[in-house]
mmCIF file of C-alpha atoms in Angstrom:
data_model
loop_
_atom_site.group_PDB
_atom_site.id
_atom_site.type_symbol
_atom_site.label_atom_id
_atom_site.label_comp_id
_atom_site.label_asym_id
_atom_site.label_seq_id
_atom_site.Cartn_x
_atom_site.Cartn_y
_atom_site.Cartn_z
ATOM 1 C CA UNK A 1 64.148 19.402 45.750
ATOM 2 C CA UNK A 2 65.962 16.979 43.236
ATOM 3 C CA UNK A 3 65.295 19.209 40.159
ATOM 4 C CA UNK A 4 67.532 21.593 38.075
ATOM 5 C CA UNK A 5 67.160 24.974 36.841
ATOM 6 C CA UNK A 6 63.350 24.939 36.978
ATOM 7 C CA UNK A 7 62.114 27.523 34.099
ATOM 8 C CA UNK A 8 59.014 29.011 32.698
ATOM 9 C CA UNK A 9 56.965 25.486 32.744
ATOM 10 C CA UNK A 10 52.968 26.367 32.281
ATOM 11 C CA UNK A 11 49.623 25.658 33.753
ATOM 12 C CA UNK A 12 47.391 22.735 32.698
ATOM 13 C CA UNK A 13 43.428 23.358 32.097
ATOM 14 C CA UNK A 14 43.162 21.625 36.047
ATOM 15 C CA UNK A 15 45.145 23.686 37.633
ATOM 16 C CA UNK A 16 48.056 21.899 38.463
ATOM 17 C CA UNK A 17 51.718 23.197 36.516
ATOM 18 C CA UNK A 18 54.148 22.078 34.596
ATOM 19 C CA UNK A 19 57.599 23.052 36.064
ATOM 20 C CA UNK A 20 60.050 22.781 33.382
ATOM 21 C CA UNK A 21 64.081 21.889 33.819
ATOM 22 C CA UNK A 22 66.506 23.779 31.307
ATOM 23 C CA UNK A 23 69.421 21.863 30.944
ATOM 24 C CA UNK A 24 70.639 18.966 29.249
ATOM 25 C CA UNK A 25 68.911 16.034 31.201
ATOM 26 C CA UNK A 26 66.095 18.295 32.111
ATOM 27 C CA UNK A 27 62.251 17.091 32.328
ATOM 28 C CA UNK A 28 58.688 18.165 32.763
ATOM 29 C CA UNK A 29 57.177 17.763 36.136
ATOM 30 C CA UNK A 30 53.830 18.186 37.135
ATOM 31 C CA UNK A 31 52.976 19.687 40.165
ATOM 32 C CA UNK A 32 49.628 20.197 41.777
ATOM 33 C CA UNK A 33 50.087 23.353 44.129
ATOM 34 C CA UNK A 34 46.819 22.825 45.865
ATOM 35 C CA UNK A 35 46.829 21.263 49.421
ATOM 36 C CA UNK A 36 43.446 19.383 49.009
ATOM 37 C CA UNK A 37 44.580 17.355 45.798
ATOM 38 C CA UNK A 38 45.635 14.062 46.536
ATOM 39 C CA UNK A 39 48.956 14.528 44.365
ATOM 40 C CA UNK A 40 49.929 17.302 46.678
ATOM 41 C CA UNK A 41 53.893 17.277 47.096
ATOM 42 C CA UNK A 42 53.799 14.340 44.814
ATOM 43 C CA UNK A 43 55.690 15.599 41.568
ATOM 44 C CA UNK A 44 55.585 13.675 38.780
ATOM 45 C CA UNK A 45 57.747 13.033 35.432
ATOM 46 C CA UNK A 46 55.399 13.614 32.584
ATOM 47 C CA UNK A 47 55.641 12.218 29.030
ATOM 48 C CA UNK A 48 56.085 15.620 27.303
ATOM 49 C CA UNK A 49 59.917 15.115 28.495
ATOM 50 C CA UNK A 50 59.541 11.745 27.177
ATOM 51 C CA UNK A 51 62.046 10.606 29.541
ATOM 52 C CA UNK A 52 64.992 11.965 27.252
ATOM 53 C CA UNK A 53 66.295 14.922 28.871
ATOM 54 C CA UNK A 54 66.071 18.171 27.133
ATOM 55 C CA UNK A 55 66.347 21.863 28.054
ATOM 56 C CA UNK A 56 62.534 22.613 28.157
ATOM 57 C CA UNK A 57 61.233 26.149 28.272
ATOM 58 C CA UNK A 58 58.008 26.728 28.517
ATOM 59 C CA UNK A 59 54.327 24.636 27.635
ATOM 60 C CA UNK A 60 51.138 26.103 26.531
ATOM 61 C CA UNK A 61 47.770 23.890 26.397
ATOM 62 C CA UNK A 62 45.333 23.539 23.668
ATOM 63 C CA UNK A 63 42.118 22.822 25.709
ATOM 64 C CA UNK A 64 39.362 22.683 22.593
ATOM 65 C CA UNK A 65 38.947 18.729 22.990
ATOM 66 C CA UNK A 66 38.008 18.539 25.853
ATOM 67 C CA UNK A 67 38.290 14.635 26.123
ATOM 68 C CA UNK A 68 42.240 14.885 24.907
ATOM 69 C CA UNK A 69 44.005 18.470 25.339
ATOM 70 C CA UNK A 70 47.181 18.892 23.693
ATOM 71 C CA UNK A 71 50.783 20.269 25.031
ATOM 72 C CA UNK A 72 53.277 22.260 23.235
ATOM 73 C CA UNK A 73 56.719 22.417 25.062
ATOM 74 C CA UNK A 74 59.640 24.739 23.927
ATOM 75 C CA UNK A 75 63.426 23.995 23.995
ATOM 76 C CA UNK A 76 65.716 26.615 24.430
ATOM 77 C CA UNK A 77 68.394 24.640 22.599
ATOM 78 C CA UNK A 78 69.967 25.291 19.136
ATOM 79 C CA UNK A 79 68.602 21.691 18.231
ATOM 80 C CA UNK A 80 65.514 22.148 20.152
ATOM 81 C CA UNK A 81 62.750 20.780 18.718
ATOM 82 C CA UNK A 82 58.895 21.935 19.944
ATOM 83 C CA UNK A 83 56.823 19.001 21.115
ATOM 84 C CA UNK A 84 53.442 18.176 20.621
ATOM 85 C CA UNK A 85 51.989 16.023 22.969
ATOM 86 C CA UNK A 86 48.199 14.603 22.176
ATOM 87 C CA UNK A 87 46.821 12.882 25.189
ATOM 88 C CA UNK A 88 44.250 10.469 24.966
ATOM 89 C CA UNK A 89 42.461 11.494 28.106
ATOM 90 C CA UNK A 90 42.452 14.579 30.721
ATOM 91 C CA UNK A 91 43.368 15.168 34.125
ATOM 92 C CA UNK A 92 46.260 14.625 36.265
ATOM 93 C CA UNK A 93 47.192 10.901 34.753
ATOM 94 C CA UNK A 94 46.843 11.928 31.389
ATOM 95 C CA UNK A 95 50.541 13.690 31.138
ATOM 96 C CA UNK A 96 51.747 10.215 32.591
ATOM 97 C CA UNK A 97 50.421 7.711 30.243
ATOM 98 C CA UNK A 98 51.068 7.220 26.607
ATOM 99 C CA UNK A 99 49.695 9.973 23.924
ATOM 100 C CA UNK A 100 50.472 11.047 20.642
ATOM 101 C CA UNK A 101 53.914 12.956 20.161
ATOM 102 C CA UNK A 102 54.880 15.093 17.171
ATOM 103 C CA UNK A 103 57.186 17.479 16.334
ATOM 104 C CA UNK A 104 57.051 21.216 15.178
ATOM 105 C CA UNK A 105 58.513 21.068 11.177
ATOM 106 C CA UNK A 106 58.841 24.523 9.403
ATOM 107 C CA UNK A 107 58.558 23.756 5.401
ATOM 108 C CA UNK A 108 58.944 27.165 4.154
ATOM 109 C CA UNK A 109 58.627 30.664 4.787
ATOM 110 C CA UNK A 110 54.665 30.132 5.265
ATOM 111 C CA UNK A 111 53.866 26.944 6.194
ATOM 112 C CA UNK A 112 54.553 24.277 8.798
ATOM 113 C CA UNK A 113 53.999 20.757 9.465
ATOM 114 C CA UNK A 114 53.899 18.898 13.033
ATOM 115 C CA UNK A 115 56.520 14.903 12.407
ATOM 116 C CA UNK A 116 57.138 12.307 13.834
ATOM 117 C CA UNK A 117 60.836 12.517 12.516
ATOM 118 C CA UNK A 118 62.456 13.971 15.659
ATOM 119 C CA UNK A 119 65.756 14.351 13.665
ATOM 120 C CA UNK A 120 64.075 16.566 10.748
ATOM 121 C CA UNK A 121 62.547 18.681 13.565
ATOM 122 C CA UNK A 122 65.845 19.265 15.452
ATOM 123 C CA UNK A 123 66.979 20.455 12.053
ATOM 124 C CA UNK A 124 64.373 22.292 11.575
ATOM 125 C CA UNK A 125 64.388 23.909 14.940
ATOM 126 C CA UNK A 126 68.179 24.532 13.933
ATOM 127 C CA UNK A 127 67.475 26.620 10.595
ATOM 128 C CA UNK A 128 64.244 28.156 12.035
ATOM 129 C CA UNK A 129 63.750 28.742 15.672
ATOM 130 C CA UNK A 130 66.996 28.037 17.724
ATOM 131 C CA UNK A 131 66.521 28.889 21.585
ATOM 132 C CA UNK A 132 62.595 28.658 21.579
ATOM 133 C CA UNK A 133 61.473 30.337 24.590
ATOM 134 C CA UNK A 134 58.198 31.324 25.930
ATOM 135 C CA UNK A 135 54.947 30.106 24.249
ATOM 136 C CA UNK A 136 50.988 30.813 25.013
ATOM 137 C CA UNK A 137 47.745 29.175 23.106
ATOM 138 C CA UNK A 138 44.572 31.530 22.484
ATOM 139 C CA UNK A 139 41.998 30.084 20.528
ATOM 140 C CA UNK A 140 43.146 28.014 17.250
ATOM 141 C CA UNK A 141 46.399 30.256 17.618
ATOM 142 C CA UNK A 142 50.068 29.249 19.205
ATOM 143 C CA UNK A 143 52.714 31.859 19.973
ATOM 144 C CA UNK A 144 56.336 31.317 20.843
ATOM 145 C CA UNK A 145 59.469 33.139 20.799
ATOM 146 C CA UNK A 146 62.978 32.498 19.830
ATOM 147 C CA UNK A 147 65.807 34.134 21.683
ATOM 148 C CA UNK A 148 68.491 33.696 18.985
ATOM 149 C CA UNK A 149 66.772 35.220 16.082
ATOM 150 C CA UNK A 150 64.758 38.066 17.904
ATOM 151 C CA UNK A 151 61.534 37.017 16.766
ATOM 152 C CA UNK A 152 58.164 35.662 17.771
ATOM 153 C CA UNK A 153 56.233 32.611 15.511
ATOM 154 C CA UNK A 154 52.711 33.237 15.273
ATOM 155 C CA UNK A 155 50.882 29.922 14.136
ATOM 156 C CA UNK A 156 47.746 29.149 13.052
ATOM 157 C CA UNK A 157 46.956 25.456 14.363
ATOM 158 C CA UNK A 158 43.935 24.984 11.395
ATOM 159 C CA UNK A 159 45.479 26.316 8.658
ATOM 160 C CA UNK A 160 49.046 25.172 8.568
ATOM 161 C CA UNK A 161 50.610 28.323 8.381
ATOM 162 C CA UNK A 162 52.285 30.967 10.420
ATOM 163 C CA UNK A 163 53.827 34.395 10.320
ATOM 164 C CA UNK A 164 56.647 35.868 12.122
ATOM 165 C CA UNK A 165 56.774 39.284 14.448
ATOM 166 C CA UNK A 166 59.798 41.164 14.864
ATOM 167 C CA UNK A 167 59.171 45.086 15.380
ATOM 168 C CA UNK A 168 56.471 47.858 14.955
ATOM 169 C CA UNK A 169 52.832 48.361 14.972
ATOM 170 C CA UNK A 170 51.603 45.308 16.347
ATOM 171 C CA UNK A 171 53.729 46.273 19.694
ATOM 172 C CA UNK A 172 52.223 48.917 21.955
ATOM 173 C CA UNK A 173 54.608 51.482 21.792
ATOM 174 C CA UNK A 174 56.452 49.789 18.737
ATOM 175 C CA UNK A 175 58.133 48.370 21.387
ATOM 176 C CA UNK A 176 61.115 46.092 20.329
ATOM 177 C CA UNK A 177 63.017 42.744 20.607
ATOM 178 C CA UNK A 178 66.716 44.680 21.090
ATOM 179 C CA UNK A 179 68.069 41.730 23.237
ATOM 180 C CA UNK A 180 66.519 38.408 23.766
ATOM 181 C CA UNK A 181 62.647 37.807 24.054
ATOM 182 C CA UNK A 182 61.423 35.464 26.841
ATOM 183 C CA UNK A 183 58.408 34.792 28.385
ATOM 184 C CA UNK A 184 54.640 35.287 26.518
ATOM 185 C CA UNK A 185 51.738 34.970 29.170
ATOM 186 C CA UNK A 186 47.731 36.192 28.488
ATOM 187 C CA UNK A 187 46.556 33.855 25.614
ATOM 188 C CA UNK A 188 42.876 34.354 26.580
ATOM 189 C CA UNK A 189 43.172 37.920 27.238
ATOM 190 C CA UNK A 190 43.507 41.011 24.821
ATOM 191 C CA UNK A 191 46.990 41.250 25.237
ATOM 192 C CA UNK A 192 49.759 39.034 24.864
ATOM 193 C CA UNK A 193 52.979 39.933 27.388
ATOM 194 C CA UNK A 194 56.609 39.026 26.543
ATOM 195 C CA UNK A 195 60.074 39.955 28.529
ATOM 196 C CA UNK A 196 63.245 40.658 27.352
ATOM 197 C CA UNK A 197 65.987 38.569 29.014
ATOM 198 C CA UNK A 198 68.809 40.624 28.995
ATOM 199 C CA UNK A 199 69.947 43.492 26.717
ATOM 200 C CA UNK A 200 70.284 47.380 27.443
ATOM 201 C CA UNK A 201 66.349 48.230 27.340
ATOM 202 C CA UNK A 202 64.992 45.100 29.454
ATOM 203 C CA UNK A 203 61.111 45.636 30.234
ATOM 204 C CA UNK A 204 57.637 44.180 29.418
ATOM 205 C CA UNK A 205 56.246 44.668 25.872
ATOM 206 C CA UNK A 206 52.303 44.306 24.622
ATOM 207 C CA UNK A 207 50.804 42.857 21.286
#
């Protein structure tokens, strides 16, 4: 109830999720699913949304620090910026309390930056990775893909830098992007999964 075109959203590393609204005033709600938790049916606003309205994607966690996990959120906008949200402690409360935001910043062909200049990453989301879509963490790596330009970013979160996958070996099958590629789900697993959303040859592609 009172929420708009819920869409891929994510789980956190405690198990509750991150249901996230896709259009123009859209936020990030957690939700914990389980009926022992003491925020059961009590959905809350977090800060990844920053209270701004957006149409969010999808979030992926970065659990390493375990004392402050970080959040990446996609935008499936042509302005949408990714955000990277830093909390300063973990748990339910932590998505509701102030943390460190930054912004995804592609420099070049090869390298990438996370600002604080919202503005410079809308632009850069504009030139680079319009319509971000689905998104998955697996150890020191982030991978997201972008609808517009048929393409998935592969970044490394240590060295700066990132590559881009379109077609070919890396797919089983050489499976291909011929429409628009959606969701990405198995981080932690040998496999990463990604969905076409729309297109002639819809289906369910492996890396």
């Amino acid at each position: 109830n009172n929420t708009t075109r819920n869409c891929g959203g994510g789980l956190t590393p405690w198990n509750s999720f991150i249901s996230c609204e896709e259009w123009k005033r859209g936020d990030c709600w957690q939700v914990a699913a389980d009926p022992s938790s003491p925020n059961y049916l009590k959905p809350q606003k977090t800060m990844i949304g920053e209270r701004m309205g957006g149409r969010f994607e999808s979030v992926a966690t970065d659990d390493r620090n375990k004392q402050s996990p970080v959040f990446f959120a996609t935008e499936d906008s042509s302005f949408g910026a990714m955000r990277r949200f830093q909390a300063t402690s973990r748990g339910w409360n932590s998505l509701h309390i102030d943390g460190e935001m930054s912004y995804l910043l592609i420099v070049d062909d090869k390298n990438f930056e996370w600002t604080k200049n919202l503005t410079a990453a809308r632009e850069s989301a504009y030139a680079y990775y319009q319509n971000s879509e689905g998104i998955s963490f697996n150890n020191g790596t982030l991978y997201f893909t972008t609808k517009s330009t048929q393409k998935m970013f592969v970044l490394d979160l240590e060295s700066l830098t990132y590559t881009l996958d379109t077609t070919g070996l890396n797919f089983q099958g050489k499976g291909s992007f011929n429409a628009m590629p959606d969701q990405v789900i198995g981080g932690d697993k040998r496999f990463l999964y990604l969905t076409e959303s729309g297109g002639s040859t819809p289906g369910v592609y492996a890396r």
